[in-house]
XYZ file of C-alpha atoms in Angstrom:
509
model
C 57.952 93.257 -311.657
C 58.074 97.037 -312.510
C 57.802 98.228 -316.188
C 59.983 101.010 -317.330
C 58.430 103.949 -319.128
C 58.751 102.334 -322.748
C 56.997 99.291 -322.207
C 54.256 101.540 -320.417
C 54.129 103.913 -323.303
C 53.343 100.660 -325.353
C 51.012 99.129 -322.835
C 48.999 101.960 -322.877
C 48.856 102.317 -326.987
C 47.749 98.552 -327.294
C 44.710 99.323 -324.637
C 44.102 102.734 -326.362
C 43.982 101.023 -329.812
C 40.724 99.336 -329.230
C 37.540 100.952 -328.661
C 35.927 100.738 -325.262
C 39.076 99.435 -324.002
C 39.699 102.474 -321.529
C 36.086 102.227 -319.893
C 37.182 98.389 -319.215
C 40.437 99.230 -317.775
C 38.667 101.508 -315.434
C 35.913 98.889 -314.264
C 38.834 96.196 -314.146
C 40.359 98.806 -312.131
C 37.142 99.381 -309.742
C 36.184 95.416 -309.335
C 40.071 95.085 -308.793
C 40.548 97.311 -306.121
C 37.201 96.558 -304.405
C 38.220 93.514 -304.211
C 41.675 94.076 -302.164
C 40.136 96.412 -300.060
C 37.453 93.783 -299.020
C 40.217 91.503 -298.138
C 42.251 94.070 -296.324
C 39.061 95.163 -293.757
C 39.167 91.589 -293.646
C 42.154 91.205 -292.992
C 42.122 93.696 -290.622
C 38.642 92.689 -288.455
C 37.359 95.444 -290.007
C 34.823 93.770 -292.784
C 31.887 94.265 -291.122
C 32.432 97.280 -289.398
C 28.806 98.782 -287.811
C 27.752 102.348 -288.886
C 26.812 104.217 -285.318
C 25.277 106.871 -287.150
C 21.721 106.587 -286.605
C 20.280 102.877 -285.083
C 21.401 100.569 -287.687
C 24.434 97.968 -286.617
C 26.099 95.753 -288.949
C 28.132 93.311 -287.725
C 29.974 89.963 -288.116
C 28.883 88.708 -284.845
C 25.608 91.496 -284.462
C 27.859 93.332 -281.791
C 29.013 97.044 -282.317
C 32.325 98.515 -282.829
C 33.666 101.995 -282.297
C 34.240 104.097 -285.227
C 37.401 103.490 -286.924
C 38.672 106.999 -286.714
C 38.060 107.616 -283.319
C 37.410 110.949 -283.483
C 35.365 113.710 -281.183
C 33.637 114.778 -284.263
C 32.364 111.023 -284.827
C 29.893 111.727 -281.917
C 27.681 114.502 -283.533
C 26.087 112.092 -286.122
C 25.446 109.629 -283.087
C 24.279 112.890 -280.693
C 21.810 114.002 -283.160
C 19.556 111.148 -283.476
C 19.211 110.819 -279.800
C 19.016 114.939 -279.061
C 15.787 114.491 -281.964
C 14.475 111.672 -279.490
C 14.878 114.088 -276.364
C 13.393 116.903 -278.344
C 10.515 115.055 -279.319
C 9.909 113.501 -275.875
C 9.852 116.687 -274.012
C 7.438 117.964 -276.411
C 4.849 115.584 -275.362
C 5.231 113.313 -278.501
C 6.216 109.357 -277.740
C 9.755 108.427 -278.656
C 8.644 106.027 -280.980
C 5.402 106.224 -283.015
C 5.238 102.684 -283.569
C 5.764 101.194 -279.880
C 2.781 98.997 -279.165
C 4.250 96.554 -276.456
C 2.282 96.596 -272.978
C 3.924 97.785 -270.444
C 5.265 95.139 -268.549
C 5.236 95.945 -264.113
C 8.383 96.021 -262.690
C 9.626 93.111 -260.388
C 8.839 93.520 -256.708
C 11.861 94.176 -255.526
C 11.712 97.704 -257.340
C 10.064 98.529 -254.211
C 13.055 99.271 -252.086
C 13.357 102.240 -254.675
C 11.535 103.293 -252.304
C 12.600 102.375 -248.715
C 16.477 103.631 -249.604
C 14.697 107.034 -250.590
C 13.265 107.562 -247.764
C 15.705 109.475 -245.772
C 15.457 112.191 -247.974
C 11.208 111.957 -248.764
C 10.595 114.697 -246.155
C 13.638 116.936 -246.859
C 14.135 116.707 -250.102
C 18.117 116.833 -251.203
C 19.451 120.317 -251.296
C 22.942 121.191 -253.047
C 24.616 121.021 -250.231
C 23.651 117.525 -249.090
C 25.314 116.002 -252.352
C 28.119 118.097 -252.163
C 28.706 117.006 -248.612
C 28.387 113.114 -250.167
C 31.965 114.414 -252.266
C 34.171 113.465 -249.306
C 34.289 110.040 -249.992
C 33.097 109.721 -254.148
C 35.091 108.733 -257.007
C 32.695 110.681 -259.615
C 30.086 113.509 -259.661
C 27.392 112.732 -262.375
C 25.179 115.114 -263.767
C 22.341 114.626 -266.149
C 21.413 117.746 -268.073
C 18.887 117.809 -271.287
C 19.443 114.342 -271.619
C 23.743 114.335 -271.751
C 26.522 112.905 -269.179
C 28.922 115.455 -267.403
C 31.179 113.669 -264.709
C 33.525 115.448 -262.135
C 36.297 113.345 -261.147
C 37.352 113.426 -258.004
C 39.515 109.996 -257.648
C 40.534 106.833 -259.103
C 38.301 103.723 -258.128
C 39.357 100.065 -258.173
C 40.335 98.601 -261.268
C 37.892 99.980 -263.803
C 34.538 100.290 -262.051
C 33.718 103.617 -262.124
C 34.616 103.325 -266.100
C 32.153 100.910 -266.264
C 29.569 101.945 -263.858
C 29.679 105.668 -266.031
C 29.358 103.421 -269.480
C 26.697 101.688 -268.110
C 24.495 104.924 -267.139
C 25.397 106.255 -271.143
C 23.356 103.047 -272.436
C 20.548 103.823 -270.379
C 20.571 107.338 -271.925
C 20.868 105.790 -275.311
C 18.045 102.991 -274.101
C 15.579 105.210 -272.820
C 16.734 108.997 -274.498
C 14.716 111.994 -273.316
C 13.214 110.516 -270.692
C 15.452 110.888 -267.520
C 14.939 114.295 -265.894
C 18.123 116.385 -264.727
C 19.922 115.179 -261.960
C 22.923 115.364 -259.833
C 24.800 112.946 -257.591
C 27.493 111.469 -255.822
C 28.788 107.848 -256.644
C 31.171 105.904 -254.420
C 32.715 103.057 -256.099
C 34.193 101.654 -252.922
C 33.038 98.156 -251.409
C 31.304 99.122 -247.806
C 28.741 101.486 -247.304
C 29.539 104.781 -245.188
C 26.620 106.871 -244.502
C 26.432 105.643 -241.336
C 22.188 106.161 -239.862
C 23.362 106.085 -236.184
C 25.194 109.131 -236.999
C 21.965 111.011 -238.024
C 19.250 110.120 -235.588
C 18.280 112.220 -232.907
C 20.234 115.285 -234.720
C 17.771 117.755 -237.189
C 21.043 119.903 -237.570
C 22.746 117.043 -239.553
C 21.219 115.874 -242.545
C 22.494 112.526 -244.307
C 24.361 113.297 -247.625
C 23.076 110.735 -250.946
C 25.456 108.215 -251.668
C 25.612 105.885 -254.385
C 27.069 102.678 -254.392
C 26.718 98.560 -255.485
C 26.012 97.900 -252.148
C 24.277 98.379 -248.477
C 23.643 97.376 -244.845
C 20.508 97.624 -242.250
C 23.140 100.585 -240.191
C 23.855 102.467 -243.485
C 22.102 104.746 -245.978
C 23.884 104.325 -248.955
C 21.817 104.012 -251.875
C 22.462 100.993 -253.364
C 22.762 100.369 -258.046
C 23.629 98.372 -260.295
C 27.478 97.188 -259.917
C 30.074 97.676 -262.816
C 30.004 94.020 -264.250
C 26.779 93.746 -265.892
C 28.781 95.538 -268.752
C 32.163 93.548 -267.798
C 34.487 92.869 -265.236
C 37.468 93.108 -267.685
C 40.318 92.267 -265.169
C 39.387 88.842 -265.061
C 37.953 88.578 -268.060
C 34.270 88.134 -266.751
C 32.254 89.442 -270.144
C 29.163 91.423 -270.165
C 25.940 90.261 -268.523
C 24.013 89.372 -271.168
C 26.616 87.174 -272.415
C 27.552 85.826 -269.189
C 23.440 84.968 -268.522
C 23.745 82.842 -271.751
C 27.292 80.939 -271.490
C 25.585 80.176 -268.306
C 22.062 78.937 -269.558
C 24.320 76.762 -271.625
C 26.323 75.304 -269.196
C 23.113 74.477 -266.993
C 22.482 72.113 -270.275
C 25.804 70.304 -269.796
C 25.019 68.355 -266.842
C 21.615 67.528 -266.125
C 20.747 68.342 -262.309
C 20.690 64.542 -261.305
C 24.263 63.940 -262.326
C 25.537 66.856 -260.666
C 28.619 66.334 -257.579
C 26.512 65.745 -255.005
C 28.598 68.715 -252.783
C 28.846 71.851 -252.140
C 30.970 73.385 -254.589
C 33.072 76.788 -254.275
C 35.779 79.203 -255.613
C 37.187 82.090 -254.434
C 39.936 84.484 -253.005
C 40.183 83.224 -249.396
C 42.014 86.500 -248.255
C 39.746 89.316 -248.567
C 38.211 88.888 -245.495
C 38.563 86.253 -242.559
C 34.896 84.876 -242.968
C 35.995 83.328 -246.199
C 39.258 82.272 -244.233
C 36.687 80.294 -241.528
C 35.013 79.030 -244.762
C 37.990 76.755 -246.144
C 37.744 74.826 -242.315
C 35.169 73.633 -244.038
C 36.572 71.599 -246.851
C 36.921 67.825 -247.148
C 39.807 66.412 -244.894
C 41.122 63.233 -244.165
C 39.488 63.918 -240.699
C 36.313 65.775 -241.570
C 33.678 65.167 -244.345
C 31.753 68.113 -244.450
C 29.659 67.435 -247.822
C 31.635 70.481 -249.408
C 34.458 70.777 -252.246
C 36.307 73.965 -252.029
C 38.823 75.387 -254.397
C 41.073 78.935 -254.024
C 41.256 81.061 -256.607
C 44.633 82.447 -258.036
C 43.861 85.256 -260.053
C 47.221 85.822 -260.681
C 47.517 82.416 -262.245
C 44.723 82.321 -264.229
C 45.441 85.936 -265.844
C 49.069 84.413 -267.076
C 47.174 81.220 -268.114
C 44.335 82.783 -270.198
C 41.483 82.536 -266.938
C 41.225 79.014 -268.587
C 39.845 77.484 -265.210
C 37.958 80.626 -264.446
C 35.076 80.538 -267.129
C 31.796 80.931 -265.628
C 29.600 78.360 -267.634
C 31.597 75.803 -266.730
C 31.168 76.036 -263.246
C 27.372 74.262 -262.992
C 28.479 70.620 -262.321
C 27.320 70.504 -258.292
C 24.022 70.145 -257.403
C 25.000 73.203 -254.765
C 26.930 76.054 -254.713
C 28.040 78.456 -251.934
C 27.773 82.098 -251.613
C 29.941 83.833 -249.327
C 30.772 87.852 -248.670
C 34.198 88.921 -249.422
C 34.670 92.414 -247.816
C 31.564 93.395 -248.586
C 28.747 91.629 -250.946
C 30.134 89.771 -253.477
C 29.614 90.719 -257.577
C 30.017 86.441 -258.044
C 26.439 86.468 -256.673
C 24.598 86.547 -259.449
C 27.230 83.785 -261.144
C 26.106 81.654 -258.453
C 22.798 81.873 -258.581
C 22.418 81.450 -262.325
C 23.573 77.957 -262.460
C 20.131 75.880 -261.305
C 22.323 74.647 -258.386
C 20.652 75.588 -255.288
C 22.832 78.114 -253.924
C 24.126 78.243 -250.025
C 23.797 81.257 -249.073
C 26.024 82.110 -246.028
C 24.187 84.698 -243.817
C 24.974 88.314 -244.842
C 25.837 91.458 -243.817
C 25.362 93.381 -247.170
C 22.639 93.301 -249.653
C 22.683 94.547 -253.002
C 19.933 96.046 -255.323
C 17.801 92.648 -256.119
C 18.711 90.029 -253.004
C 15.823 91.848 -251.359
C 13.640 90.224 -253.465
C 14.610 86.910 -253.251
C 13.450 84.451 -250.444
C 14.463 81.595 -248.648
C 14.253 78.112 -249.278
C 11.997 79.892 -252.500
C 15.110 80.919 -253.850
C 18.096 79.517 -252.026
C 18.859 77.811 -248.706
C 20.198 79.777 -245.883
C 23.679 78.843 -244.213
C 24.794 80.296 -240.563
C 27.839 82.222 -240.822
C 28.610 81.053 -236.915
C 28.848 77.725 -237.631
C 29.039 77.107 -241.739
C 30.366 74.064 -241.696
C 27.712 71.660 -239.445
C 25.202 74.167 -241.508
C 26.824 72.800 -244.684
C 26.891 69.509 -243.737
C 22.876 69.580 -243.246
C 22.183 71.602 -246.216
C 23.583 69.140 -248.852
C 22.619 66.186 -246.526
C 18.889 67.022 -246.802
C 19.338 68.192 -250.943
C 20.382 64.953 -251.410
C 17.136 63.176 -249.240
C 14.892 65.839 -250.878
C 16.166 65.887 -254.418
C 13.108 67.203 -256.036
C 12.485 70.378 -253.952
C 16.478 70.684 -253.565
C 16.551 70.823 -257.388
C 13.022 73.412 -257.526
C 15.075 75.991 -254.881
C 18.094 76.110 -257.526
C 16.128 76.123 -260.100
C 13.684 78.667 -259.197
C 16.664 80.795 -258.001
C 18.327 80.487 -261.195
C 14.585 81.708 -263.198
C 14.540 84.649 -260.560
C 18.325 85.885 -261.815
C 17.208 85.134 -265.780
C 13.865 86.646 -265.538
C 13.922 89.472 -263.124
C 17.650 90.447 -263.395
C 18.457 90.413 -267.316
C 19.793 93.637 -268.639
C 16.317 95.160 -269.435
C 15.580 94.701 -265.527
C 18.758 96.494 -264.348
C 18.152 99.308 -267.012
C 14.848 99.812 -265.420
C 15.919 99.428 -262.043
C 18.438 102.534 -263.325
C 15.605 104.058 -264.660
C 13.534 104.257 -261.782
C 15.565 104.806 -259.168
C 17.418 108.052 -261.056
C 13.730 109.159 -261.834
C 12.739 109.369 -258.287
C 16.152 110.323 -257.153
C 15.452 113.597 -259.543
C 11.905 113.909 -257.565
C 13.572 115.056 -254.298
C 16.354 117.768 -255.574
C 15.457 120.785 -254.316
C 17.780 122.390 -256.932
C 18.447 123.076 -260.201
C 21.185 120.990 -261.472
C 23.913 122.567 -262.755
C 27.118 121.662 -264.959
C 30.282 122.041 -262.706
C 32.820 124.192 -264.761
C 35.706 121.098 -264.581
C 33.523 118.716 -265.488
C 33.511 116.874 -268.694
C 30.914 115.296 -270.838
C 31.068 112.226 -271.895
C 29.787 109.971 -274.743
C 30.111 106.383 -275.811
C 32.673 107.450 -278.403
C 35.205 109.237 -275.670
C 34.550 106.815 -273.968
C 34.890 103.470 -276.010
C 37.263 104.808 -278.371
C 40.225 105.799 -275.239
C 39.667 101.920 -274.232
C 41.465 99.124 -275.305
C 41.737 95.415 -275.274
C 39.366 93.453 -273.434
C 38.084 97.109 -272.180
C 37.166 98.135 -275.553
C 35.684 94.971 -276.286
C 33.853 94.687 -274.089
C 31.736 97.839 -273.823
C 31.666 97.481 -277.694
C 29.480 94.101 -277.138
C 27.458 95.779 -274.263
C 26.829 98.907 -276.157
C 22.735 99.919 -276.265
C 22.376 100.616 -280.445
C 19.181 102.307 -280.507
C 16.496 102.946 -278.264
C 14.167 100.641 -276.657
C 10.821 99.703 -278.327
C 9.613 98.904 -275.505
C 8.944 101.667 -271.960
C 10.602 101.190 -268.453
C 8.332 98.709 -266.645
C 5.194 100.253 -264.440
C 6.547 101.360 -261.412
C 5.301 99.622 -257.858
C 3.848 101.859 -254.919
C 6.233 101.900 -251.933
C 5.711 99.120 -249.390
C 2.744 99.453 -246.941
C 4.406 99.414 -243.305
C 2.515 96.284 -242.407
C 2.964 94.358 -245.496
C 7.027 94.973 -245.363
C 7.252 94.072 -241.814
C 5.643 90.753 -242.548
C 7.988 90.228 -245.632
C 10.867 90.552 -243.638
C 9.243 88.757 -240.890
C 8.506 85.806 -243.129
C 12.596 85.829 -243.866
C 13.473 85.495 -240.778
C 10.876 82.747 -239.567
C 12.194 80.713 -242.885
C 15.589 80.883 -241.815
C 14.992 79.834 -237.954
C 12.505 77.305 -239.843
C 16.378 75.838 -241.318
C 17.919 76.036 -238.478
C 15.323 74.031 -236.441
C 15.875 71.225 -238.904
C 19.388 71.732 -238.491
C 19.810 71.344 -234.722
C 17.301 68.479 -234.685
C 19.573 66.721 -237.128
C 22.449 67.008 -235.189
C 20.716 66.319 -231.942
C 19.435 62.929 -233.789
C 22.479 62.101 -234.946
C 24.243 62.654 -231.476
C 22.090 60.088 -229.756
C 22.581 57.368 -232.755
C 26.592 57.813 -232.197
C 26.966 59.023 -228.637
């Protein structure tokens, strides 16, 4: 109820009448109003809020948000910190007085740093070469005194080049000051296109650099980091780090030994007709082939909250099958996380870390001629060798945790752009339509899931600890007989394979 002015006039001569009585309206007044605003940021999600000004995050759940007022000028308190960090670095001084953590050596497969380099180790990469590589990119990126300028040039799929771009601003903010000045060309597209054939035997052509999530043995695309390790938002696949840990948990769920005994997968059959030959796989009335396969409907699962499609939830078979769509597959990593030794039908592509894996260390190779006898054998000898069956997923699934957590693929980032930088034979320059961009222009335009997601994958202050020690490139010898011990593992499988089938031919002629 609203008083009219009389009965204010008199409200306000009672107060007045009695000393002190005006300095306890006004702290009434304070405590008051404190109060209702606490329970309107509340209210609002907003009670907690972080401060991004500096490295300091406060936070409900310890994840940052974007400023409230999302606002170009937020970014200069944010900028500043990190410009002190570059200025510092570059002046010889470490960017943090106080780091005293060894430096840890990078996983091996760092090494094919290296090997997809190589094109360009004798050359060098002039201007020209990476403007050449803009026929077929979504972004130009260049690096300059420690900021992000991108060039446009095309929309990619869904959101990945959003997220590939917001992933290289939290290795700036991980590791400020210390990536050099670069330029290149990223393709966001699934299969590689720098084809090598078309470069051998011709010194007048020179291959253009090409970045992208994936590769082949007839390509030289240079192959980082895919979108998802900071979200896959369009189907609701959360950052990395969180994904890593919703799966650790679900490993807990059900112990290894009480796992389906079969091959488990899900998928999109239609993206390319190897996963089409897959589903002749699954059980029939007619056929057992040890395997339970399930299509995906993405379309379903978005109107029914991806309810069926959560990731930790998906460790209850003792195996689980990778397959290419068409090209590698980002559910790789899922799959391997989940201590279920994964089936891993015989690719074409390879991204950034498979190369480091090995098999029957790490998984158990499948044929992609004949998946579904090779199937059959694979879970039939998991379940007469239990113990190593259950080492190979398990040692696959300490691989993904250990050497492919977010601090690996920052440092796999880190390294590769540093060496990248090594061969430009050019000053790199700031194209006049290009734009810069910052966590703020980029976080705050986002919504949704979007939003949310790079707020829980955002990098709040620089790393205490350096990018892991570098590894020399391969000696000739010693990568021939790497890949030469691949191959002799998987003909090593399918020995076993044939001689089952051959055995089991002459028991039921």
């Amino acid at each position: 109820m609203q008083m009219n002015n009389n009965e204010e006039r008199r409200h306000n001569t009672v107060l007045s009448s009695f000393p002190g009585k005006g300095i306890m309206k006004a702290t009434v007044f304070i405590v008051v109003s404190l109060f209702i605003s606490a329970a309107l940021l509340d209210f609002l999600g907003f009670h907690d809020f972080n401060v991004l000004a500096g490295s300091k995050l406060i936070t409900k759940k310890h994840q940052p948000t974007f400023p409230y007022q999302c606002d170009a000028v937020q970014n200069q308190s944010h900028q500043t910190q990190y410009h002190y960090y570059y200025q510092k670095n570059n002046s010889g001084s470490r960017l943090n007085p106080n780091r005293s953590k060894q430096q840890s050596t990078c996983p091996s497969y760092f090494r094919w740093i290296h090997e997809d380099l190589r094109p360009w180790k004798e050359t060098g990469i002039t201007k020209r070469m990476v403007e050449e590589a803009s026929r077929t990119a979504h972004f130009r990126l260049v690096i300059r005194n420690g900021k992000a300028y991108v060039k446009r040039y095309r929309k990619s799929i869904q959101t990945r080049d959003d997220f590939t771009l917001w992933g290289i601003l939290q290795l700036l903010r991980r590791y400020p000051g210390r990536l050099p000045d670069l330029d290149l060309m990223f393709d966001a597209d699934d299969r590689p296109v720098v084809r090598s054939d078309d470069f051998i035997g011709q010194p007048d052509k020179e291959p253009p650099p090409v970045f992208r999530y994936c590769s082949d043995d007839a390509s030289l695309d240079i192959v980082f980091p895919d979108w998802s390790f900071w979200g896959w938002a369009e189907v609701n696949v959360k950052p990395w780090d969180e994904s890593l840990e919703a799966i650790k948990e679900g490993n807990n769920i059900t112990q290894w030994e009480d796992r389906v005994a079969y091959a488990y997968w899900r998928g999109n059959p239609y993206v390319d007709p190897t996963r089409g030959d897959l589903l002749k796989c699954n059980v029939s009335e007619h056929e057992e082939w040890n395997t339970r396969l399930y299509i995906q409907d993405w379309d379903k699962e978005t109107k029914e909250g991806y309810k069926n499609s959560k990731l930790e939830n998906q460790c209850t078979h003792r195996y689980k099958i990778y397959i290419e769509g068409w090209a590698w597959s980002v559910s790789e990593k899922y799959i391997m996380a989940c201590d279920s030794m994964t089936l891993y039908v015989k690719p074409r592509f390879y991204d950034f870390y498979i190369r480091g894996m090995m098999p029957l260390q790490h998984y158990w190779p499948i044929r992609d001629d004949s998946k579904c006898t090779s199937l059959k054998f694979a879970v039939h000898w998991g379940n007469t060798h239990v113990d190593k069956a259950r080492e190979i997923g398990e040692m696959g699934s300490r691989f993904i945790r250990e050497e492919v957590n977010m601090k690996y693929v920052y440092d796999y980032m880190f390294h590769l752009l540093k060496e990248y930088a090594k061969l430009l034979k050019f000053k790199p320059e700031i194209p006049l339509d290009a734009e810069e961009i910052t966590p703020d222009s980029m976080g705050c335009a986002a919504t949704e899931r979007w939003r949310d997601f790079m707020a829980e994958s955002m990098v709040t202050s620089p790393s205490e600890e350096s990018p892991c020690g570098m590894l020399p490139p391969y000696d000739p010898l010693v990568l021939q007989e790497v890949l030469e011990r691949k191959t002799n593992l998987t003909r090593q499988v399918d020995l076993w394979e044939d001689q089952y089938f051959q055995d089991l031919t002459k028991k039921n002629p």
